[in-house]
Amino acid sequence: MPMRCRQFDEADRSPCSIERMHHMATFAGWIEPVAIEADEAEARIRSGESIGQFAAVFFGQIALLIQNLNRTSNRYRHMLDDVSESMAHLRLPGELRTRIRNFFDFKWHTTKCLDHNEFQGRLSMPLAREIALWTNKRLVTKVPLFDGVDPDFLTALVCKLKPRQYLPGDYIILENETGREMYFIKSGRAEVLVGGDRTCVHAFTAGEFFGEIAVMLPVRRTATVCADDYCELMILFKDDLDEVMNDEDSDNICGDKDKCPKDP
């Protein structure tokens, strides 16, 4: 039996129908959230406003949304095809391939695999700095070492942060290694492990930081930190901090001895 297109009847032109479609369009973000009462909707019908016109706009926006979703899905498939081709060329074992796919899947959901550094590199310096401050300022100012520093220093510092993603079970730092970076957790959970049996003694969550002593003093790590969940981190390397400090008055950083990191 051939499928017939449904025609709008009187029920579709009722005040309730207009009100429902208005709410749906508002929820999708296509129109401003303005309240429509049933009496107002009925008045619109009497004045000649057609539900068909409203529906045409509504379903047109639905079509654009589906088109954007398809374009995003195609980018994701192309990315996975490239990853699969590289893994096959390297003849990687199955378990490692699974972890690599999980990594890119996580990276896709957090960043859409976009190169944000490249994006910011195409912007003016003031705009790039604004983005860095907006996304990372709150992470950095939670560190006592950087709390209350000069605004120019803080801006230069957040622009040096590098993003990294870790899978559950990935070791972020290892006990007894000499570190040259500190970490800020944007999302996820990481455990602090000590001893030969890797006993968990603490856990870091979103908004926290660790490894800060390594950017100030050449000491070995006192514990291992392992990702317990999918983790999105920002990393500050010692070389980058040194570069910023050379451009600023170092008294702004460690003028207060109570703020300087101490070996735990």
Short mmCIF file of C-alpha atoms in Angstrom, two decimals:
data_model
loop_
_atom_site.label_atom_id
_atom_site.label_comp_id
_atom_site.label_asym_id
_atom_site.label_seq_id
_atom_site.Cartn_x
_atom_site.Cartn_y
_atom_site.Cartn_z
CA MET A 1 0.00 0.00 0.00
CA PRO A 2 1.54 3.34 -0.97
CA MET A 3 2.43 5.61 1.90
CA ARG A 4 0.32 8.74 2.07
CA CYS A 5 1.57 12.05 3.34
CA ARG A 6 -0.29 13.16 6.40
CA GLN A 7 -2.26 16.38 6.01
CA PHE A 8 -2.60 18.93 8.76
CA ASP A 9 -6.11 18.77 10.20
CA GLU A 10 -7.89 20.97 12.70
CA ALA A 11 -6.11 19.28 15.60
CA ASP A 12 -2.78 20.39 14.15
CA ARG A 13 -4.01 23.96 14.04
CA SER A 14 -5.21 23.94 17.61
CA PRO A 15 -3.70 26.33 20.18
CA CYS A 16 -2.17 23.33 22.00
CA SER A 17 -0.37 22.19 18.84
CA ILE A 18 1.16 25.62 18.24
CA GLU A 19 2.18 25.82 21.88
CA ARG A 20 3.83 22.36 21.78
CA MET A 21 5.79 23.11 18.62
CA HIS A 22 6.88 26.48 20.01
CA HIS A 23 8.21 24.73 23.12
CA MET A 24 10.10 22.19 20.97
CA ALA A 25 11.68 24.91 18.86
CA THR A 26 12.64 26.85 21.99
CA PHE A 27 14.22 23.76 23.55
CA ALA A 28 16.28 23.18 20.37
CA GLY A 29 17.55 26.77 20.58
CA TRP A 30 16.10 27.90 17.26
CA ILE A 31 13.93 30.70 18.70
CA GLU A 32 14.01 32.85 21.78
CA PRO A 33 12.19 31.48 24.85
CA VAL A 34 9.02 33.60 24.78
CA ALA A 35 5.93 32.28 26.55
CA ILE A 36 2.87 31.63 24.38
CA GLU A 37 -0.47 31.28 26.11
CA ALA A 38 -3.31 29.27 24.65
CA ASP A 39 -5.37 32.41 24.09
CA GLU A 40 -2.51 34.03 22.18
CA ALA A 41 -2.05 30.93 20.05
CA GLU A 42 -5.77 30.93 19.25
CA ALA A 43 -5.57 34.60 18.32
CA ARG A 44 -2.72 33.82 15.93
CA ILE A 45 -4.85 31.18 14.23
CA ARG A 46 -7.75 33.61 13.84
CA SER A 47 -5.42 36.25 12.43
CA GLY A 48 -4.36 33.86 9.68
CA GLU A 49 -1.07 32.47 11.05
CA SER A 50 -0.74 28.98 9.60
CA ILE A 51 0.62 26.03 11.53
CA GLY A 52 1.91 24.82 8.18
CA GLN A 53 4.25 27.81 7.91
CA PHE A 54 5.55 27.20 11.40
CA ALA A 55 6.00 23.49 10.67
CA ALA A 56 7.96 24.26 7.50
CA VAL A 57 10.49 26.26 9.51
CA PHE A 58 10.54 23.67 12.28
CA PHE A 59 11.20 20.68 10.03
CA GLY A 60 13.65 22.68 7.94
CA GLN A 61 15.74 23.19 11.06
CA ILE A 62 15.42 19.47 11.83
CA ALA A 63 16.85 18.70 8.38
CA LEU A 64 19.81 21.02 9.00
CA LEU A 65 20.44 19.36 12.35
CA ILE A 66 20.48 15.91 10.75
CA GLN A 67 22.83 17.18 8.04
CA ASN A 68 25.26 18.49 10.67
CA LEU A 69 25.10 15.20 12.57
CA ASN A 70 25.87 13.28 9.38
CA ARG A 71 28.85 15.52 8.65
CA THR A 72 30.19 14.97 12.18
CA SER A 73 29.62 11.22 11.87
CA ASN A 74 31.53 11.15 8.57
CA ARG A 75 34.50 12.90 10.15
CA TYR A 76 34.49 10.34 12.96
CA ARG A 77 34.40 7.41 10.50
CA HIS A 78 37.25 8.89 8.43
CA MET A 79 39.30 9.30 11.60
CA LEU A 80 38.70 5.66 12.60
CA ASP A 81 39.58 4.48 9.08
CA ASP A 82 42.94 6.27 9.29
CA VAL A 83 43.60 4.79 12.73
CA SER A 84 42.71 1.25 11.58
CA GLU A 85 44.92 1.56 8.51
CA SER A 86 47.89 2.68 10.63
CA MET A 87 47.41 -0.16 13.13
CA ALA A 88 47.18 -2.72 10.36
CA HIS A 89 50.36 -1.38 8.74
CA LEU A 90 52.19 -1.71 12.09
CA ARG A 91 50.71 -5.21 12.65
CA LEU A 92 49.72 -4.36 16.20
CA PRO A 93 48.23 -7.08 18.46
CA GLY A 94 44.48 -7.14 19.05
CA GLU A 95 44.53 -5.98 22.68
CA LEU A 96 46.68 -2.97 21.83
CA ARG A 97 44.41 -2.11 18.91
CA THR A 98 41.41 -2.13 21.26
CA ARG A 99 43.10 0.28 23.66
CA ILE A 100 44.06 2.57 20.78
CA ARG A 101 40.46 2.61 19.51
CA ASN A 102 39.25 3.37 23.04
CA PHE A 103 41.74 6.23 23.24
CA PHE A 104 40.56 7.84 19.99
CA ASP A 105 36.94 7.26 20.95
CA PHE A 106 37.52 9.11 24.23
CA LYS A 107 39.46 11.83 22.45
CA TRP A 108 36.61 12.22 19.98
CA HIS A 109 34.03 12.69 22.72
CA THR A 110 36.19 15.24 24.55
CA THR A 111 37.72 17.26 21.72
CA LYS A 112 36.15 15.88 18.50
CA CYS A 113 39.82 15.21 17.59
CA LEU A 114 40.17 18.87 16.68
CA ASP A 115 43.56 20.53 17.00
CA HIS A 116 42.73 23.40 19.35
CA ASN A 117 46.31 24.68 19.23
CA GLU A 118 46.05 24.99 15.45
CA PHE A 119 42.69 26.73 15.83
CA GLN A 120 44.06 29.23 18.35
CA GLY A 121 47.12 29.71 16.17
CA ARG A 122 44.87 31.16 13.46
CA LEU A 123 43.44 33.72 15.90
CA SER A 124 44.89 37.01 17.03
CA MET A 125 47.03 36.84 20.15
CA PRO A 126 44.44 38.62 22.33
CA LEU A 127 41.70 36.17 21.30
CA ALA A 128 43.95 33.14 21.88
CA ARG A 129 44.80 34.44 25.35
CA GLU A 130 41.13 34.99 26.17
CA ILE A 131 40.36 31.38 25.24
CA ALA A 132 43.24 30.08 27.37
CA LEU A 133 42.12 32.12 30.37
CA TRP A 134 38.50 31.10 29.96
CA THR A 135 39.25 27.37 29.78
CA ASN A 136 42.17 26.97 32.21
CA LYS A 137 42.42 29.91 34.61
CA ARG A 138 40.45 28.22 37.39
CA LEU A 139 42.71 25.17 37.24
CA VAL A 140 45.90 27.18 37.66
CA THR A 141 44.72 29.55 40.39
CA LYS A 142 43.93 26.58 42.66
CA VAL A 143 47.68 25.99 42.99
CA PRO A 144 48.98 27.94 46.03
CA LEU A 145 52.19 28.59 44.12
CA PHE A 146 50.30 30.57 41.46
CA ASP A 147 47.58 32.10 43.61
CA GLY A 148 47.71 35.88 43.55
CA VAL A 149 50.45 36.16 40.91
CA ASP A 150 50.64 39.03 38.47
CA PRO A 151 47.81 38.86 35.87
CA ASP A 152 50.24 39.06 32.97
CA PHE A 153 52.21 36.13 34.40
CA LEU A 154 49.01 34.12 34.88
CA THR A 155 47.96 34.78 31.28
CA ALA A 156 51.34 33.68 29.93
CA LEU A 157 51.21 30.58 32.13
CA VAL A 158 47.80 29.30 31.04
CA CYS A 159 48.83 29.75 27.39
CA LYS A 160 51.62 27.20 28.00
CA LEU A 161 49.35 24.37 29.18
CA LYS A 162 49.20 21.29 26.92
CA PRO A 163 46.19 18.90 26.77
CA ARG A 164 46.60 15.14 27.25
CA GLN A 165 44.16 12.24 27.46
CA TYR A 166 44.70 9.01 29.40
CA LEU A 167 42.80 5.71 29.44
CA PRO A 168 41.93 3.78 32.62
CA GLY A 169 45.06 1.91 33.68
CA ASP A 170 47.51 4.31 32.00
CA TYR A 171 50.42 5.37 34.19
CA ILE A 172 50.70 9.14 34.22
CA ILE A 173 53.85 9.36 36.34
CA LEU A 174 56.08 6.65 37.83
CA GLU A 175 57.65 6.50 41.27
CA ASN A 176 61.40 7.33 41.34
CA GLU A 177 61.45 8.89 37.87
CA THR A 178 62.69 12.45 37.53
CA GLY A 179 59.77 14.60 36.49
CA ARG A 180 59.75 17.86 34.59
CA GLU A 181 56.02 18.59 34.48
CA MET A 182 52.93 19.00 36.65
CA TYR A 183 49.35 17.98 35.90
CA PHE A 184 45.90 19.55 36.21
CA ILE A 185 42.81 17.29 36.03
CA LYS A 186 39.98 18.69 33.89
CA SER A 187 37.94 15.49 34.10
CA GLY A 188 38.35 11.95 35.38
CA ARG A 189 40.02 10.36 38.39
CA ALA A 190 43.65 9.34 39.06
CA GLU A 191 45.00 7.24 41.93
CA VAL A 192 48.26 7.72 43.85
CA LEU A 193 50.05 4.36 44.24
CA VAL A 194 53.04 3.64 46.50
CA GLY A 195 55.25 0.65 47.23
CA GLY A 196 55.92 -2.52 45.30
CA ASP A 197 52.31 -3.63 45.62
CA ARG A 198 51.08 -0.25 44.29
CA THR A 199 48.80 0.49 47.24
CA CYS A 200 46.35 3.33 46.60
CA VAL A 201 46.83 6.06 49.21
CA HIS A 202 44.95 8.95 47.57
CA ALA A 203 42.85 9.86 44.55
CA PHE A 204 42.79 13.07 42.51
CA THR A 205 39.60 14.22 40.81
CA ALA A 206 38.51 17.04 38.48
CA GLY A 207 39.85 20.43 39.48
CA GLU A 208 42.85 19.06 41.38
CA PHE A 209 46.54 19.01 40.49
CA PHE A 210 49.66 16.98 41.25
CA GLY A 211 53.40 16.84 40.51
CA GLU A 212 53.94 20.56 41.12
CA ILE A 213 57.28 20.07 42.86
CA ALA A 214 58.79 18.80 39.58
CA VAL A 215 58.47 22.19 37.88
CA MET A 216 60.49 23.88 40.62
CA LEU A 217 63.01 21.33 41.93
CA PRO A 218 64.96 18.49 40.23
CA VAL A 219 63.73 15.67 42.48
CA ARG A 220 62.45 12.15 41.86
CA ARG A 221 58.78 11.31 42.01
CA THR A 222 57.70 9.97 45.40
CA ALA A 223 54.73 7.97 44.08
CA THR A 224 53.11 6.53 40.97
CA VAL A 225 49.93 8.12 39.60
CA CYS A 226 47.63 5.95 37.48
CA ALA A 227 44.45 6.90 35.64
CA ASP A 228 41.48 5.18 37.28
CA ASP A 229 39.05 6.59 34.72
CA TYR A 230 39.14 8.29 31.35
CA CYS A 231 41.18 11.39 32.22
CA GLU A 232 41.54 14.70 30.46
CA LEU A 233 44.57 16.56 31.81
CA MET A 234 46.42 19.79 31.21
CA ILE A 235 50.20 19.66 31.58
CA LEU A 236 52.64 22.41 32.51
CA PHE A 237 56.25 21.61 31.60
CA LYS A 238 59.18 23.00 33.57
CA ASP A 239 60.80 24.45 30.45
CA ASP A 240 57.62 26.41 29.72
CA LEU A 241 57.41 27.67 33.30
CA ASP A 242 61.08 28.69 33.17
CA GLU A 243 60.44 30.62 29.97
CA VAL A 244 57.55 32.49 31.55
CA MET A 245 59.54 33.18 34.71
CA ASN A 246 62.43 34.58 32.69
CA ASP A 247 60.04 37.08 31.15
CA GLU A 248 58.56 38.06 34.53
CA ASP A 249 59.83 39.02 37.95
CA SER A 250 60.45 35.73 39.74
CA ASP A 251 59.55 37.42 43.04
CA ASN A 252 55.95 37.29 41.85
CA ILE A 253 56.17 33.50 42.00
CA CYS A 254 58.14 32.52 45.08
CA GLY A 255 58.36 35.77 46.97
CA ASP A 256 56.22 34.13 49.67
CA LYS A 257 58.13 31.13 50.97
CA ASP A 258 54.93 29.55 52.25
CA LYS A 259 53.79 29.17 48.64
CA CYS A 260 56.91 27.38 47.44
CA PRO A 261 56.44 23.62 46.97
CA LYS A 262 57.90 21.34 49.59
CA ASP A 263 59.03 17.76 49.18
CA PRO A 264 56.22 15.60 50.62
#
